[in-house]
Short mmCIF file of C-alpha atoms in Angstrom, two decimals:
data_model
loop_
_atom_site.label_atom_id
_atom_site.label_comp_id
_atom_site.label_asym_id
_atom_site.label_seq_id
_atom_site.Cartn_x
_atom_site.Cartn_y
_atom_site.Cartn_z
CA UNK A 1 27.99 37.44 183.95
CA UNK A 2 28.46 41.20 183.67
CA UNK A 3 32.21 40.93 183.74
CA UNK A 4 32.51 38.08 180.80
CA UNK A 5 29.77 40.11 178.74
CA UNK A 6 32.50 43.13 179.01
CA UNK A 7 35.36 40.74 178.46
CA UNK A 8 34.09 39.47 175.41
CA UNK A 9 32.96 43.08 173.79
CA UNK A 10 36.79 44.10 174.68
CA UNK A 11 37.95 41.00 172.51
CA UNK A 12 35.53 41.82 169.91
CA UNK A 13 36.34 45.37 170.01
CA UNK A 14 40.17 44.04 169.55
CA UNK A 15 39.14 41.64 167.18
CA UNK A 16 37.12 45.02 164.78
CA UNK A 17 40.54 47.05 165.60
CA UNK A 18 43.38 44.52 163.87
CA UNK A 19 40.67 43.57 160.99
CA UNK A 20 40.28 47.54 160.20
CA UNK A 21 44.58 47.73 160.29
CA UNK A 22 44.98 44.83 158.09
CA UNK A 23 42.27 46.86 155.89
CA UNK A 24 43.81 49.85 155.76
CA UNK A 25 47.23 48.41 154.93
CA UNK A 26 46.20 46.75 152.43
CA UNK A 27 44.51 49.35 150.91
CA UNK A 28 47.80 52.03 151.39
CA UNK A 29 50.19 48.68 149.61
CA UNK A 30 47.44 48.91 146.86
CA UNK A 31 47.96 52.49 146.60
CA UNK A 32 51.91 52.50 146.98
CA UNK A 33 51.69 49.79 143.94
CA UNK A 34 49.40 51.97 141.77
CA UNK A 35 51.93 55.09 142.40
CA UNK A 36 55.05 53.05 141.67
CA UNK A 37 52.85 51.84 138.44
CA UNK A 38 52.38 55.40 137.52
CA UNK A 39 55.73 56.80 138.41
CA UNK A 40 56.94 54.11 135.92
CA UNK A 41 54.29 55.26 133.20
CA UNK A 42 55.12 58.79 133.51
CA UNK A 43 58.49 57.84 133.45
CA UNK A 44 58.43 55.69 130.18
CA UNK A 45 56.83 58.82 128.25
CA UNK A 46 59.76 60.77 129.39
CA UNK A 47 62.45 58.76 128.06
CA UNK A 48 59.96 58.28 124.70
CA UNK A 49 60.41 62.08 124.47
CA UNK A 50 64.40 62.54 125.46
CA UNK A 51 63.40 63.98 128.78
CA UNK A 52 65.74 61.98 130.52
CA UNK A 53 66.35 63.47 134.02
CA UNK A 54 62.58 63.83 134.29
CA UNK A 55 62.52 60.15 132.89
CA UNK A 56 65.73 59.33 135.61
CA UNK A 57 63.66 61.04 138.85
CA UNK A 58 60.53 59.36 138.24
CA UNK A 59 62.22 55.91 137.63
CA UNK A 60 64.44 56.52 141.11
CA UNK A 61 61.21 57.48 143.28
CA UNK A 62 59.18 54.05 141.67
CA UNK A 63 62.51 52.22 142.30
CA UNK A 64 62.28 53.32 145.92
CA UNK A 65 58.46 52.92 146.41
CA UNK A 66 58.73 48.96 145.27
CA UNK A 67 61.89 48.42 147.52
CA UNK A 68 59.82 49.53 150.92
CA UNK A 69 56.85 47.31 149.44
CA UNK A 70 59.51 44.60 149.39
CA UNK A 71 58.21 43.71 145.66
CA UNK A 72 61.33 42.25 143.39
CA UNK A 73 59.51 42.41 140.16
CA UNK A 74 59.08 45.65 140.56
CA UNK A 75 62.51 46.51 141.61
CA UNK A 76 63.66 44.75 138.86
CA UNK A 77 61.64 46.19 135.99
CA UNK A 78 62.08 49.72 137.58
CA UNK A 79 65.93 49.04 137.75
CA UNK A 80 66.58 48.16 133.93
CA UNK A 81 64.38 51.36 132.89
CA UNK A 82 66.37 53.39 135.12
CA UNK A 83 69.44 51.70 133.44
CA UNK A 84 68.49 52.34 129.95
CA UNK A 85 67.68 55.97 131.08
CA UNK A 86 71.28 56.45 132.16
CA UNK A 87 73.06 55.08 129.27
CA UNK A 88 71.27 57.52 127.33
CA UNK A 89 73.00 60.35 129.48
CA UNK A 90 76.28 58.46 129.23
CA UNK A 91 76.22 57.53 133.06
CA UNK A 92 77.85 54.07 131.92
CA UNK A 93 78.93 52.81 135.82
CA UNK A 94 75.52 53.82 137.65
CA UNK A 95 73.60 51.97 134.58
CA UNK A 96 75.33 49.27 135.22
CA UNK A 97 74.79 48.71 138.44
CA UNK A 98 71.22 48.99 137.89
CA UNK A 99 71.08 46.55 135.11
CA UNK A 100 73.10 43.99 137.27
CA UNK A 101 70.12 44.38 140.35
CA UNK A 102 67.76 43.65 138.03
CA UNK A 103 69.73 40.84 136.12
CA UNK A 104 70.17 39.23 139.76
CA UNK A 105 66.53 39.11 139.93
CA UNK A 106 65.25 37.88 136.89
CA UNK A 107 67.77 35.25 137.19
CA UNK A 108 65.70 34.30 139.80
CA UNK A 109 62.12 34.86 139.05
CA UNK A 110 61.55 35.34 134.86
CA UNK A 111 65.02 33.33 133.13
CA UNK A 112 63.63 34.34 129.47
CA UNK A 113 63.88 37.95 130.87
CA UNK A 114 67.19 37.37 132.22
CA UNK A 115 68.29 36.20 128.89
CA UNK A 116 67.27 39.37 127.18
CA UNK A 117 68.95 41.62 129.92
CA UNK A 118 72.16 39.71 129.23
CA UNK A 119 72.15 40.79 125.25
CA UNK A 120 71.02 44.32 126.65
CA UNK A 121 74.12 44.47 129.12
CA UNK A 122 76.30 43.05 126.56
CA UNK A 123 74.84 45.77 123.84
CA UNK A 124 75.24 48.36 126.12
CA UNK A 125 78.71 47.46 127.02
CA UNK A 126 79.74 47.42 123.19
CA UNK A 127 78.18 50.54 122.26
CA UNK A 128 79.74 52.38 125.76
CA UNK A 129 83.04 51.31 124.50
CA UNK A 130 82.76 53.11 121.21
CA UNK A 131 81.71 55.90 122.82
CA UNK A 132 84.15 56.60 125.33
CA UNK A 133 87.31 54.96 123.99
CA UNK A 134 89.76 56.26 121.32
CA UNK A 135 92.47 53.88 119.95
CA UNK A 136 95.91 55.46 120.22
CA UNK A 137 96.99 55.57 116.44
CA UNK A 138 99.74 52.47 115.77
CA UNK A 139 102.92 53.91 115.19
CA UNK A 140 104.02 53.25 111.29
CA UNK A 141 106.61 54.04 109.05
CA UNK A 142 106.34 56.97 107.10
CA UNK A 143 106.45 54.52 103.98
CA UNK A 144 104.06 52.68 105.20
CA UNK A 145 102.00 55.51 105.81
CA UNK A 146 102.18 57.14 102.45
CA UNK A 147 101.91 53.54 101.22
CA UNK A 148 98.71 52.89 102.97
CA UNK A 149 97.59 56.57 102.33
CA UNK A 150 97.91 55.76 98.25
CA UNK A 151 95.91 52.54 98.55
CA UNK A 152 92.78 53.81 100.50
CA UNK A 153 93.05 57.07 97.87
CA UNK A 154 92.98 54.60 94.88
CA UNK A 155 90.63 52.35 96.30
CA UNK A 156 88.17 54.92 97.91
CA UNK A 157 88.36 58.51 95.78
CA UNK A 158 86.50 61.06 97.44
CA UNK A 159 84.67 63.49 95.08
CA UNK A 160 84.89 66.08 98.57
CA UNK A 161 88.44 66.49 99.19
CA UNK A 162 87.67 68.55 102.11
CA UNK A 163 85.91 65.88 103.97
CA UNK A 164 88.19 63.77 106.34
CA UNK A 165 88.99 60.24 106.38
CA UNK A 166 86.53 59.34 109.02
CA UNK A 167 83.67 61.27 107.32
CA UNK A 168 84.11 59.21 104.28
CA UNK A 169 84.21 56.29 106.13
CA UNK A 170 81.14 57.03 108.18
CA UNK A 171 79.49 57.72 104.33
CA UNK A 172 80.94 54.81 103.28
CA UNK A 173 79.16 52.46 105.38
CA UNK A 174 76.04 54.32 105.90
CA UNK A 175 75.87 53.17 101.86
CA UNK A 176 76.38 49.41 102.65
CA UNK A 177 73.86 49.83 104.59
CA UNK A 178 71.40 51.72 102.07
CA UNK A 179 72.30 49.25 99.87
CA UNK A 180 70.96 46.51 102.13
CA UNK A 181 67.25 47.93 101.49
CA UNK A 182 64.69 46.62 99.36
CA UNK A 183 63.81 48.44 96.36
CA UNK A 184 67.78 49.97 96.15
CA UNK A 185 68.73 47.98 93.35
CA UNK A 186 66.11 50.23 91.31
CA UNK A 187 67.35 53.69 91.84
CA UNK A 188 71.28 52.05 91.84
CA UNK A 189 72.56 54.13 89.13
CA UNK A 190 70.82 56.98 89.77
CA UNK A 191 72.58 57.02 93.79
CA UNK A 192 75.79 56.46 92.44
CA UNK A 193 75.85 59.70 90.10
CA UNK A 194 74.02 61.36 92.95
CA UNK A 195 71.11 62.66 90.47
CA UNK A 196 69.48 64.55 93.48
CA UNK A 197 66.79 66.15 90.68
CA UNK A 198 65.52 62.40 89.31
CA UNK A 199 65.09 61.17 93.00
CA UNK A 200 62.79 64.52 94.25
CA UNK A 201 60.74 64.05 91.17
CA UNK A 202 60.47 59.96 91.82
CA UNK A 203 59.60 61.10 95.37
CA UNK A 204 57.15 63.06 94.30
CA UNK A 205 55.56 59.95 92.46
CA UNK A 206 55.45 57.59 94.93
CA UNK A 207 53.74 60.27 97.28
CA UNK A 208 50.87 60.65 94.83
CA UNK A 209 50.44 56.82 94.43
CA UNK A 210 51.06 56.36 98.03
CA UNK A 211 54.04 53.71 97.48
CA UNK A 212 55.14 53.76 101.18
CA UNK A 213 58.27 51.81 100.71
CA UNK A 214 59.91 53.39 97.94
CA UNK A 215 58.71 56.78 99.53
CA UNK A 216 60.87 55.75 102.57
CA UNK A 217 63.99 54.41 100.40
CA UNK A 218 63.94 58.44 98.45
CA UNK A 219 63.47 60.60 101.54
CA UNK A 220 66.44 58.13 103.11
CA UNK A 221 68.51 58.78 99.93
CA UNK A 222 68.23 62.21 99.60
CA UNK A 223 68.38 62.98 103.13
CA UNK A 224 71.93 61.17 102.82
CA UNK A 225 72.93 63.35 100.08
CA UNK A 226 71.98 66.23 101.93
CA UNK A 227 74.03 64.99 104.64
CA UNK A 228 76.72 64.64 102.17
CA UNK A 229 76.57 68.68 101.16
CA UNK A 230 76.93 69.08 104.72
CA UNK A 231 72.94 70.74 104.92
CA UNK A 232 72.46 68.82 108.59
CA UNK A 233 69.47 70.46 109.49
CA UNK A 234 67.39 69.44 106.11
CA UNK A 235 69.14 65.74 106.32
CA UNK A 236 67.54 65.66 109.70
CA UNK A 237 64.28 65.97 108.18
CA UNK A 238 64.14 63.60 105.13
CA UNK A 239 65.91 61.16 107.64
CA UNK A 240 63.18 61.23 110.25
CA UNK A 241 60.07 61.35 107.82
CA UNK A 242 61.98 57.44 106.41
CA UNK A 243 62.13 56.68 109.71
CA UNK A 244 58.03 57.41 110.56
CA UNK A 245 57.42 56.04 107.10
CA UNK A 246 59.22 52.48 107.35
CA UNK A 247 57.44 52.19 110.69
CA UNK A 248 53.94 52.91 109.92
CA UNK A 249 54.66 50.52 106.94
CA UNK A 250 55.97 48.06 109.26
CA UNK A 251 59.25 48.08 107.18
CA UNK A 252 62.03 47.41 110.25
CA UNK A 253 64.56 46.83 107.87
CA UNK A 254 64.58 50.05 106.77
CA UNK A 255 63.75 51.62 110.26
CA UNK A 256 66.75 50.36 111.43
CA UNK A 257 69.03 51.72 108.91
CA UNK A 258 66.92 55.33 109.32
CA UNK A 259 67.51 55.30 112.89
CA UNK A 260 71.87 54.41 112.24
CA UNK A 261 71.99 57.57 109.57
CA UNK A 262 70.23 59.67 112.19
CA UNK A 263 72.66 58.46 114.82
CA UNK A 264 75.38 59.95 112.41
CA UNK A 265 73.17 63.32 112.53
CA UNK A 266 73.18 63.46 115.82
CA UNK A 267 76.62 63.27 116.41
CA UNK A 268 77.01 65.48 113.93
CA UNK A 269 75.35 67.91 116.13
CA UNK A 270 76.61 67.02 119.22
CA UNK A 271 73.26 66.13 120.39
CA UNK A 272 75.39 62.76 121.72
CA UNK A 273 72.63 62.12 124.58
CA UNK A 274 70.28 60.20 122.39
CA UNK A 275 72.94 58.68 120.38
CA UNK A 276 72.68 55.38 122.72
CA UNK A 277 69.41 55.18 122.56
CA UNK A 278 69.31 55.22 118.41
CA UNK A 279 71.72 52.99 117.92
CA UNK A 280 70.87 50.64 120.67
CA UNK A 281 67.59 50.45 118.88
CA UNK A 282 68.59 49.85 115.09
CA UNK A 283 71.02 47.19 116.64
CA UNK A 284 68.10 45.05 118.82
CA UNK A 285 66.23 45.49 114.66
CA UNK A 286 69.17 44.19 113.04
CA UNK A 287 69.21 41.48 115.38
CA UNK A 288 65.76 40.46 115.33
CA UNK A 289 66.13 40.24 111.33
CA UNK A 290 69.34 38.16 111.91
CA UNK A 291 71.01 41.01 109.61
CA UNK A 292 74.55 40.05 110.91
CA UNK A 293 76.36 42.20 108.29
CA UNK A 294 73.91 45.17 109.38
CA UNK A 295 74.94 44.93 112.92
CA UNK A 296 78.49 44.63 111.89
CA UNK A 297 78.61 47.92 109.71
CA UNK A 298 76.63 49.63 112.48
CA UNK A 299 79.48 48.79 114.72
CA UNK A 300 81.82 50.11 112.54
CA UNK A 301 80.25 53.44 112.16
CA UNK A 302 80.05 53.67 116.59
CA UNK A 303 83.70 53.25 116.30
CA UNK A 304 84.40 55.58 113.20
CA UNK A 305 82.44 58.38 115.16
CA UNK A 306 84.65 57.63 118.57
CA UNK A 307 87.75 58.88 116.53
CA UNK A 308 86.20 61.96 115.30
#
């Protein structure tokens, strides 16, 4: 009697032991899931900031925690952020990859995810080949060169002779775009003889009567002249005060067209690590609106700055 009394106790003892390991491993998946989460938090506040190697480690050690915990939603969500943090540094191939491994999952698990990946991928893929690739200029005749030279001269006169080709161009359709906002129509004239003096002092109005849009359309306009003059630093400014304007007045229309002249800023000085990120951004707006001609021009400027 002594003997089965022991047995048993032994069993239960066994029985105490594997409950308290199933406990305790539960409780350390719980905690490698909250980590992962907060590696993934910390690491989204990074990239919101430009901090992307700090944004890249912490999105490579969540990556890694959800692989051991054998958790593909995780993977996969950890694996686009990591992507979108390496386009941003240019580190087109290794992005890739990363957006395909989490394309293969949501295929699986979320398709509506999946969907929006695939425009992502094929975004990204658009934008890396305006970065990185430059047309080899088509040979011509010198006729037709001095030909074509005459027409874009007649069509196109540039008050700034010492501003190249591409600059104008890049001017050029930063204005189609401009001109795409509502409220333009308005100030029209005044753009178009670039009377820098009238648009301060209507800026100054619409601050005092707190007319949000039209006080985003003038700091966008005369941070675009001052881009113009060349003054890059104070262009910077009136460009990102639209930008915070149009979005606390839920304007995206004009966000988006903010974020494309600051793109141009950016390149301008050579601050090129963020330039995905902007543009990638006033794209996904332009597409949301179903502004096709927006998305188009925005194109065109990627590709105009990839031959400068």
């Amino acid at each position: 009697m002594m003997f089965h009394l022991n047995l048993l106790s032994i069993f239960d003892s066994l029985r105490n032991d594997r409950s308290a390991l199933r406990h305790y491993k539960k409780k350390l998946h719980e905690y490698q899931e909250h980590e992962a989460e907060v590696l993934i938090d910390i690491g989204v506040i990074y990239l919101d900031r430009g901090e992307l190697e700090r944004a890249v480690r912490n999105f490579e050690e969540a990556l890694e925690t959800y692989r051991k915990l054998k958790f593909p939603e995780g993977v996969a969500y950890a694996s686009e952020l990591l992507g979108d943090s390496l386009m941003a540094l240019r580190e087109f191939d290794r992005a890739m990859e990363h957006y395909s491994e989490a394309l293969s999952i949501y295929s699986d698990l979320n398709p509506p995810l999946a969907e929006e990946l695939r425009e992502k991928i094929y975004e990204a893929g658009k934008i890396r080949e305006a970065l990185t690739t430059r047309e080899p200029p088509e040979e011509e005749s010198c006729e037709e060169s001095c030909e074509e030279s005459c027409e874009e001269s007649c069509e196109e006169p540039s008050e700034n002779p010492g501003l190249g080709s591409e600059t104008v161009a890049v001017f050029r359709f930063s204005d189609r775009l401009v001109e795409l906002l509502e409220g333009f129509e308005d100030y029209a004239v005044c753009w178009e003889n670039r009377d820098i003096e009238v648009l301060e002092d209507n800026l100054e109005s619409a601050r005092v009567i707190r007319d949000r849009p039209t006080e985003g359309l003038l700091n966008l306009l005369i941070g675009r002249y001052h881009l113009e003059e060349g003054e890059i630093y104070e262009a910077l400014k009136f460009i990102k005060r639209a930008t915070r304007i149009f979005r606390d007045a839920g304007d995206s229309r004009g966000a988006a067209v903010s974020l494309v002249i600051m793109g141009v800023i950016l390149f301008i000085m050579d601050e090129r690590e963020n330039l995905y990120t902007v543009f990638k951004e006033a794209l996904e707006i332009f597409r949301s609106l179903e502004m096709g001609e927006a998305e188009s021009v925005t194109m065109k400027i990627i590709n105009t700055l990839s031959k400068m």
